[in-house]
Coordinates of C-alpha atoms in Angstrom, one line a residue:
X1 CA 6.6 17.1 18.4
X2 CA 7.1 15.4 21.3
X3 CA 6.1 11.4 19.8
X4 CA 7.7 8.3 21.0
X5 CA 7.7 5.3 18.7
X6 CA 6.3 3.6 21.8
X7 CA 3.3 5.8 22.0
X8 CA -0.1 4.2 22.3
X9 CA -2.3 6.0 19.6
X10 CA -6.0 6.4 19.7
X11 CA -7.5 7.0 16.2
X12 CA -10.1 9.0 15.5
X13 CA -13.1 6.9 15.2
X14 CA -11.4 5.0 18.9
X15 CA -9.6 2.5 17.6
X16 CA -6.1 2.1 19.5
X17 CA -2.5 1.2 18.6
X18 CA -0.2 -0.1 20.4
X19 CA 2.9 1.9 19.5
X20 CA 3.3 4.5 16.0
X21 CA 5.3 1.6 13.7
X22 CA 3.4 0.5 11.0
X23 CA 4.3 -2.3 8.6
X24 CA 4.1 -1.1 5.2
X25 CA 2.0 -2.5 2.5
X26 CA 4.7 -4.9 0.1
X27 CA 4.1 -7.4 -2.5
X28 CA 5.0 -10.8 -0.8
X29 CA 5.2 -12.9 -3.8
X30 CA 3.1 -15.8 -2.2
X31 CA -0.8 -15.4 -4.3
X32 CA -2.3 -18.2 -6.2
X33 CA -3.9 -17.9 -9.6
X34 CA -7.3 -15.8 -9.2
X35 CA -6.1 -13.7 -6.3
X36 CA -6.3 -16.6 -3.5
X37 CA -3.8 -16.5 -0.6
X38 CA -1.5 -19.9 -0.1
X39 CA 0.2 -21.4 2.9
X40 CA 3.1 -19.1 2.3
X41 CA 0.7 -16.0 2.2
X42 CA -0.8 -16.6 5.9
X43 CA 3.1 -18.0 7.2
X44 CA 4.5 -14.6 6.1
X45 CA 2.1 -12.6 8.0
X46 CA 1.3 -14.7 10.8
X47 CA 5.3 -14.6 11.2
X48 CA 5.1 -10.4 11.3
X49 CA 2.3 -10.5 13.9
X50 CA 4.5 -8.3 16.3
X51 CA 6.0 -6.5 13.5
X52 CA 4.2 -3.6 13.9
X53 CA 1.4 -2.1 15.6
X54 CA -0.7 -1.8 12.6
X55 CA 0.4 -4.1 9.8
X56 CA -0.7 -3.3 6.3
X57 CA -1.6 -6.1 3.5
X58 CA 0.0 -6.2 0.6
X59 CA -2.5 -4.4 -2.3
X60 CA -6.1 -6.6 -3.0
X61 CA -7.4 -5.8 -6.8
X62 CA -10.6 -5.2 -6.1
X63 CA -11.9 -6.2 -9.8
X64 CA -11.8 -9.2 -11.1
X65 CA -9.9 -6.7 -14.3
X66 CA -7.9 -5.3 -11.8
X67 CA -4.9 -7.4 -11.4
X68 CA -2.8 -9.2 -11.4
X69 CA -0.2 -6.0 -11.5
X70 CA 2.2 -8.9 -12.8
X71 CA 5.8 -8.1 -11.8
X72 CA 8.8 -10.8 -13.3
X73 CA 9.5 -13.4 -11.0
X74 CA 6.3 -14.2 -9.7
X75 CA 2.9 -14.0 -11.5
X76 CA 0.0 -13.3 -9.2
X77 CA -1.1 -10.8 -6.5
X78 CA -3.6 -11.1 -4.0
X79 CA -7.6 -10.3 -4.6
X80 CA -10.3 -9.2 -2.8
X81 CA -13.0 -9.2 -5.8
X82 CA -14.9 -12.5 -5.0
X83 CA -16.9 -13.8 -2.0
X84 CA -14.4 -16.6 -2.8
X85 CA -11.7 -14.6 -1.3
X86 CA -13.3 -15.0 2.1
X87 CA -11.2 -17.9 3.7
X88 CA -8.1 -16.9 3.1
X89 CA -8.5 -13.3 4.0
X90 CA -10.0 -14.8 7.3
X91 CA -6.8 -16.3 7.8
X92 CA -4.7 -13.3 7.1
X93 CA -6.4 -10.9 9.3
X94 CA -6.2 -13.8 12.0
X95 CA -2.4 -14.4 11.1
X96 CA -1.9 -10.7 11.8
X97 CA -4.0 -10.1 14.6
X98 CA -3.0 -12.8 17.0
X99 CA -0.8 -10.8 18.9
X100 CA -3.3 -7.9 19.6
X101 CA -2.1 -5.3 16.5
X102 CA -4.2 -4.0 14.3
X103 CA -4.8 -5.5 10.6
X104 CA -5.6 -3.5 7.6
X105 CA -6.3 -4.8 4.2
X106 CA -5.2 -2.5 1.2
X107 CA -7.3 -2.1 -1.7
X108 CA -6.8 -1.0 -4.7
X109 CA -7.8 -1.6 -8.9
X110 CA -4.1 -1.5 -10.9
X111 CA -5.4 -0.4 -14.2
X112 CA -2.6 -0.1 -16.9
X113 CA -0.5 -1.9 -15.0
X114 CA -2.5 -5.2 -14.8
X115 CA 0.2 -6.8 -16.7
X116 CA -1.3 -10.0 -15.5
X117 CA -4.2 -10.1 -17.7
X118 CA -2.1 -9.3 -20.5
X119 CA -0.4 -12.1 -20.2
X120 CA -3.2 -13.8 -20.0
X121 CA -4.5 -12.7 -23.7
X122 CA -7.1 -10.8 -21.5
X123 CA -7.7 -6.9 -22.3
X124 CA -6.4 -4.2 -19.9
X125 CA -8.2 -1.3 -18.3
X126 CA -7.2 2.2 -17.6
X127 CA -9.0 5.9 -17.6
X128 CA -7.9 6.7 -21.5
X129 CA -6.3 4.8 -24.1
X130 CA -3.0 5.9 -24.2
X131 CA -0.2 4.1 -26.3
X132 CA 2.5 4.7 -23.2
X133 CA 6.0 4.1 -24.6
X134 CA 6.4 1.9 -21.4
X135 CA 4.2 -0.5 -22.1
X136 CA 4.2 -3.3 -24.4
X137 CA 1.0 -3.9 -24.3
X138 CA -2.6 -1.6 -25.7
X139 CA -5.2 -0.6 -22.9
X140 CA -8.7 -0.1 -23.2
X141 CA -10.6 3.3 -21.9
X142 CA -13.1 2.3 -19.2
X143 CA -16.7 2.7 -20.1
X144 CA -19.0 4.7 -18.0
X145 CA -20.8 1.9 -16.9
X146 CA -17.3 -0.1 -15.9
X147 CA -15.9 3.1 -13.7
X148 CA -19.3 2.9 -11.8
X149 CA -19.0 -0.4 -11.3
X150 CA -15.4 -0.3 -9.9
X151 CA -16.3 2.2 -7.3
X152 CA -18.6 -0.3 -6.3
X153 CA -15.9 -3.0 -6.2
X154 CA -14.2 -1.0 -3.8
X155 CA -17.1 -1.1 -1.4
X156 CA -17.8 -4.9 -1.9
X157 CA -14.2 -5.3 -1.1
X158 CA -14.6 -3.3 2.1
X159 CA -17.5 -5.5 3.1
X160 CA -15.5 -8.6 2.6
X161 CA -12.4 -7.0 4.7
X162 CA -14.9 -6.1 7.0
X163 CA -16.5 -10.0 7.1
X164 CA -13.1 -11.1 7.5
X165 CA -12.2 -9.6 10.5
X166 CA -9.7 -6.6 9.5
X167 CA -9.6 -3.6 11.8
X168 CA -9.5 -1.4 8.5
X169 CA -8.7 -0.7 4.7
X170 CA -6.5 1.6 3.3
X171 CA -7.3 3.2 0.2
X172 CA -4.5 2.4 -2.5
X173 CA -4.3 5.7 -4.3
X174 CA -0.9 5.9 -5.0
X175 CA 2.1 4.6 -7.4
X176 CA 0.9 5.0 -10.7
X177 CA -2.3 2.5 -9.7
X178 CA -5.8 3.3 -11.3
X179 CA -6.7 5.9 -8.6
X180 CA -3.9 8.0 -9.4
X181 CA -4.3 7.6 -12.9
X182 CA -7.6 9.5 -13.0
X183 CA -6.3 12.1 -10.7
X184 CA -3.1 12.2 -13.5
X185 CA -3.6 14.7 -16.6
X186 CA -1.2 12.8 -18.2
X187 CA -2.8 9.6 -18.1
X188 CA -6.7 10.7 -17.5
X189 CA -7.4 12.5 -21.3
X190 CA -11.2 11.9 -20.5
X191 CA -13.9 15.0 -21.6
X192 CA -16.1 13.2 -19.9
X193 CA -17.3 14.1 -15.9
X194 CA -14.2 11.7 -15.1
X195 CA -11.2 14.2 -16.7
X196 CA -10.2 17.2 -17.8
X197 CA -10.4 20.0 -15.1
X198 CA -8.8 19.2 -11.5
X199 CA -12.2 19.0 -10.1
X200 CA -13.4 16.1 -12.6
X201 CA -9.7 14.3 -12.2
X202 CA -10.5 14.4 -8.2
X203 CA -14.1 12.4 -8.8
X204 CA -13.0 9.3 -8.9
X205 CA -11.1 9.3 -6.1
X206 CA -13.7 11.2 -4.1
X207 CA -16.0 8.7 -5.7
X208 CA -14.1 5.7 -4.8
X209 CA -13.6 7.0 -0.7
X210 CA -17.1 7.6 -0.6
X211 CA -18.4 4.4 -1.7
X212 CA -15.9 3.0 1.0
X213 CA -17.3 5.4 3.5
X214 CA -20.4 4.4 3.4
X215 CA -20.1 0.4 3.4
X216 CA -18.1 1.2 6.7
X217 CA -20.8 3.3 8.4
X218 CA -23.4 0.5 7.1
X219 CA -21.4 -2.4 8.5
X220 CA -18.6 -1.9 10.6
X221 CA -17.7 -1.8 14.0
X222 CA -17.3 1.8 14.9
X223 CA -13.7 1.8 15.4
X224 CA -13.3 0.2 12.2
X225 CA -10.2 2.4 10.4
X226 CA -9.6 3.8 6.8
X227 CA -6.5 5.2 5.4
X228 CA -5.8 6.8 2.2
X229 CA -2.7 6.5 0.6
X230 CA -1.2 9.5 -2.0
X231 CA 2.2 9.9 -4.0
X232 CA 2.4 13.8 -3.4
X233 CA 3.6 14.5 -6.7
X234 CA 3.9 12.7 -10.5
X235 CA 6.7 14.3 -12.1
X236 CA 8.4 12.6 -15.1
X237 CA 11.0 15.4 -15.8
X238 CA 9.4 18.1 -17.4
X239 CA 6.1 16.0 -17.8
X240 CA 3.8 16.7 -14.6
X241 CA 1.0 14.6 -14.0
X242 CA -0.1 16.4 -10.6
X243 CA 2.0 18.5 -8.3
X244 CA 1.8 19.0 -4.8
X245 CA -0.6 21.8 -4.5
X246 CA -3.0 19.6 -6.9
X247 CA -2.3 16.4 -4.3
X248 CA -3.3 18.7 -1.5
X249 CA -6.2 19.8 -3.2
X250 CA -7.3 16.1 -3.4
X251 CA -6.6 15.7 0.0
X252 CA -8.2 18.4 1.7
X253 CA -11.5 17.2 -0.2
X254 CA -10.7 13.6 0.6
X255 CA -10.6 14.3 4.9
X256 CA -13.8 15.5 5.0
X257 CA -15.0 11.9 5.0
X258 CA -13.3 11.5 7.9
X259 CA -10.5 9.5 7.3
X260 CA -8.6 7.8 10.2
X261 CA -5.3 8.7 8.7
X262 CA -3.3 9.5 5.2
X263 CA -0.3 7.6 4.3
X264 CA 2.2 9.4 2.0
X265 CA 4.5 7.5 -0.2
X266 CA 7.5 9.3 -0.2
X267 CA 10.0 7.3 -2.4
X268 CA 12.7 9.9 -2.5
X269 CA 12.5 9.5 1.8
X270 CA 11.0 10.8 4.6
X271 CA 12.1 13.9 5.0
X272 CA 11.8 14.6 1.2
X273 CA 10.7 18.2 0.4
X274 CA 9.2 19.5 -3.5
X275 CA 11.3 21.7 -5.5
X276 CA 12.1 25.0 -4.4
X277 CA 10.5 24.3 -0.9
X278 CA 11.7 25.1 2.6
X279 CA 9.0 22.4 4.1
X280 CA 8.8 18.8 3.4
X281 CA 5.9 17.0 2.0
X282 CA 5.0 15.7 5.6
X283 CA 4.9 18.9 6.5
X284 CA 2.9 20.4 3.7
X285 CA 0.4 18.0 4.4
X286 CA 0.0 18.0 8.1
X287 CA -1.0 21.5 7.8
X288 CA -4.0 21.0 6.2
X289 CA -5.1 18.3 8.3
X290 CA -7.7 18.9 11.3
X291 CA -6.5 17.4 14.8
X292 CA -8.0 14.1 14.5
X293 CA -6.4 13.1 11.0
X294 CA -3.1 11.2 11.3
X295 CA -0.4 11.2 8.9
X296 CA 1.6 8.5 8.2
X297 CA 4.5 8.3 5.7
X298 CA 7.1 5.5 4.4
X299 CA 10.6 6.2 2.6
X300 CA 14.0 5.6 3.8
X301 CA 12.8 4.8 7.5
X302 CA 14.8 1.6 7.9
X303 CA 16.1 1.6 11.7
X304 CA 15.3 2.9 14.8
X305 CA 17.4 5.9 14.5
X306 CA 15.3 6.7 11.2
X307 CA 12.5 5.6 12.5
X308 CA 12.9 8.2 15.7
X309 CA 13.6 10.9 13.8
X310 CA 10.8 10.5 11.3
X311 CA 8.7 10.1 14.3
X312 CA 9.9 13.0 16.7
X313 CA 9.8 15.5 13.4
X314 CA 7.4 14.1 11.0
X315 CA 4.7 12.3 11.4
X316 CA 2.1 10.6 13.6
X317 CA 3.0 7.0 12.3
X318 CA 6.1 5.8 10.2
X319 CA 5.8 2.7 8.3
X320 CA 8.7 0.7 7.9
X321 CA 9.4 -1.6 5.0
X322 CA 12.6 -3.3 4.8
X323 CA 13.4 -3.2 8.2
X324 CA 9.9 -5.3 8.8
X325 CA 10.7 -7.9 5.5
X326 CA 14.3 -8.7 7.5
X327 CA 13.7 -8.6 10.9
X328 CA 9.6 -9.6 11.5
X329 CA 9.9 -8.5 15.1
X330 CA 10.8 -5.0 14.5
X331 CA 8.3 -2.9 16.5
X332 CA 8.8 -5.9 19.3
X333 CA 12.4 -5.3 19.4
X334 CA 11.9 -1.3 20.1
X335 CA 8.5 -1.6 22.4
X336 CA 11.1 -4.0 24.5
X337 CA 13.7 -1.5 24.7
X338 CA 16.2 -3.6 21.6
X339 CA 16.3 -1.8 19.2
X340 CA 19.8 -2.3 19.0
X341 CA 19.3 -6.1 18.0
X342 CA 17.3 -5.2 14.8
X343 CA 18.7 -7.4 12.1
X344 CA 19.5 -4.8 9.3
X345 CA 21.3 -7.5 6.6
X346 CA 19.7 -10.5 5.3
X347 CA 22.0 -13.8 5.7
X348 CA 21.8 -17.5 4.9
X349 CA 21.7 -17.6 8.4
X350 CA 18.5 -15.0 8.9
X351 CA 16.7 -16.5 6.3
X352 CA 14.6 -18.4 8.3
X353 CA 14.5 -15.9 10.9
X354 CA 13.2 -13.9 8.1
X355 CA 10.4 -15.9 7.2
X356 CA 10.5 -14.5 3.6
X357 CA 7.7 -16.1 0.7
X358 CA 9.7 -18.6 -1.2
X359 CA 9.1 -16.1 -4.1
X360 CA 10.5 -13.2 -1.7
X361 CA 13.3 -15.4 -1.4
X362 CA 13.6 -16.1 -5.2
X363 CA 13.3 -12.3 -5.8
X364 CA 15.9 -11.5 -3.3
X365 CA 18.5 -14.0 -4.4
X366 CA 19.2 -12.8 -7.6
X367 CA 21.9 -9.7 -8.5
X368 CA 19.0 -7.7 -10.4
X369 CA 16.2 -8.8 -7.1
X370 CA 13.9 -8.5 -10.0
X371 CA 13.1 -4.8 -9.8
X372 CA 12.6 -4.5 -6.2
X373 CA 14.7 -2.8 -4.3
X374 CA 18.1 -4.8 -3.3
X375 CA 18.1 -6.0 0.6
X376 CA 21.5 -5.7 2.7
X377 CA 23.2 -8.7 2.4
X378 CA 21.6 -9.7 -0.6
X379 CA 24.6 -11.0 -2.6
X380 CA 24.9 -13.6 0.3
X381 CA 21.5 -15.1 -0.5
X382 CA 22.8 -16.0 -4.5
X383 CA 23.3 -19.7 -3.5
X384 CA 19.6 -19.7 -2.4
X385 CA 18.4 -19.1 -5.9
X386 CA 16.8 -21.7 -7.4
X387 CA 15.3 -20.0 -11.0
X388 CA 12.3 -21.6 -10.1
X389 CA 10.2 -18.4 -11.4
X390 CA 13.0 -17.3 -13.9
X391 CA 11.6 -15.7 -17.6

């Protein structure tokens, strides 16, 4: 390949970006009860503007049963259910867009893992009723008539990103959310049209992309951009939920609505490759794809020297995580030629460079960063900590 992180990139239905860094979809810790964004919502992304040349939301239920995927430390996620979301995604695709980069709202429906509505004493959702030995909580099987009406939810949220102003959606079908656990055999026990043979796992995520597809070519601009995003495999040891070969299955059906680009979440990194394969799962994938289908991926890409190589050998786009919460001018710093003054360690002196979420900032501070992964430099935040959202 002969990519430069600086490279303009014209997608395929003509939408442009202005380099290949993209800033990966992360839960910033800032929503409000019901799924509304707050000051510190539309500070945090108005503050990564130039972080990227496409910037990617942090995941919108699109259900009002949906979410809140509740995580400990804070107790709300962002939603894109209700009409009454409007404002304040107006306000975030304005807070990302106002230096010329491309906004992109991530949707998704969290199923079992809307620990929120537990909480809550409200019921939770999935494709069967499984008693997982990771939950502490039951979940309900879906009706027929409550899977339609989530594929729908998908499209009325594409309408409202689209109202809003975003330059796209991205399809969350990955990390164990409710998309991927239909497409899982060992979450999805259905014997219905919804389970049981690859083909009926793969229709509700074909269902889901073309509900989306359609509100797009009804009532966006034409340039207007949809990604889907895949964890290539589901192993749990010996227990497989999909492999590889299944995931490219899905996503060979899934281009053929003409996707702008696929985004593969690659937690063991990058250049990650399946058991007993000489190709990585970037490359697996890109050789299904037809010329005008990008592919983007995310894992261990936390510099620019990650960031290059992923990039030169890879990919079309790399999204970048980390590097992005620390440093908000990230794709600035390397489009200017400064790479080398990325910030790579958080500090009490960074923090406000930062611009981290007060509940970021909570997260962050503590030894255990409440189960998200540990930033450089964390142990010097521990002063910071205030318990505020302690359990």
């Amino acid at each position: 390949m002969s990519n430069q992180l600086t490279d303009h990139v014209t997608l395929r239905h003509g939408a442009t970006l202005n380099n290949r860094i993209v800033m990966s979809p992360m839960q910033t810790h800032s929503g409000l009860k019901g799924g509304f964004a707050s000051d510190d919502t539309i500070q945090y992304y108005s503050a990564r503007s130039q972080a990227a040349g496409m910037l990617i939301t942090e995941f919108h239920y699109v259900s009002e049963n949906g979410g809140p995927a509740y995580v400990p430390g804070y107790p709300e996620q962002l939603g894109a259910y209700s009409d009454a979301h409007l404002e304040g995604l107006r306000k975030t695709a304005q807070a990302l867009k106002k230096d010329g980069n491309k906004a992109i709202l991530q949707i998704h429906h969290a199923g079992r893992a809307a620990v929120g509505r537990h909480v809550n004493g409200l019921d939770v959702v999935a494709p069967s009723a499984i008693d997982f030995s990771f939950l502490d909580y039951p979940v309900r099987e879906l009706t027929l008539t409550e899977i339609d009406d989530i594929i729908l939810d998908f499209g009325k949220a594409t309408k409202r990103a689209i109202d809003a102003g975003f330059d796209g959606v991205e399809i969350h079908g990955a990390n164990h959310y409710l998309i991927q656990q239909f497409f899982s055999k060992l979450s999805n026990l259905r014997t219905d049209k919804w389970g049981g043979s690859l083909e009926n796992r793969m229709a509700f995520p074909l269902a889901v992309v073309k509900e989306v597809k359609a509100i797009v070519d009804e009532y966006a601009p034409k340039d207007f951009i949809i990604g889907y995003r895949i964890s290539p495999e589901e192993l749990h040891g010996k227990n497989v939920g999909y492999d590889y070969k299944e995931a490219l299955s899905l996503i060979s059906e899934v281009i053929k609505y003409e996707l702008d680009y696929i985004h593969l979440s690659l937690w063991a990194g990058y250049n990650s490759k399946p058991e007993n394969s000489e190709k990585s799962y970037a490359e697996l994938f890109r050789e299904i794809f037809d010329d005008k289908t990008k592919l983007l991926i995310v894992g261990g890409i936390f510099g620019e020297d990650t960031a290059t190589d992923a990039i030169e050998n890879y990919a079309d786009l790399i999204a970048v995580a980390r590097g992005t919460l620390i440093d908000p001018n990230f794709a600035k710093k390397v489009t200017e030629g400064k790479g080398d003054t990325i910030l790579h360690k958080i500090s009490p002196e960074t923090v406000e460079y930062s611009h981290l979420t007060p509940g970021l900032l909570e997260a962050f501070s503590r030894e255990d960063s409440l189960g998200l992964p540990p930033l450089p430099g964390g142990e010097s935040i521990r002063t910071l900590h205030t318990g505020k959202y302690d359990i």
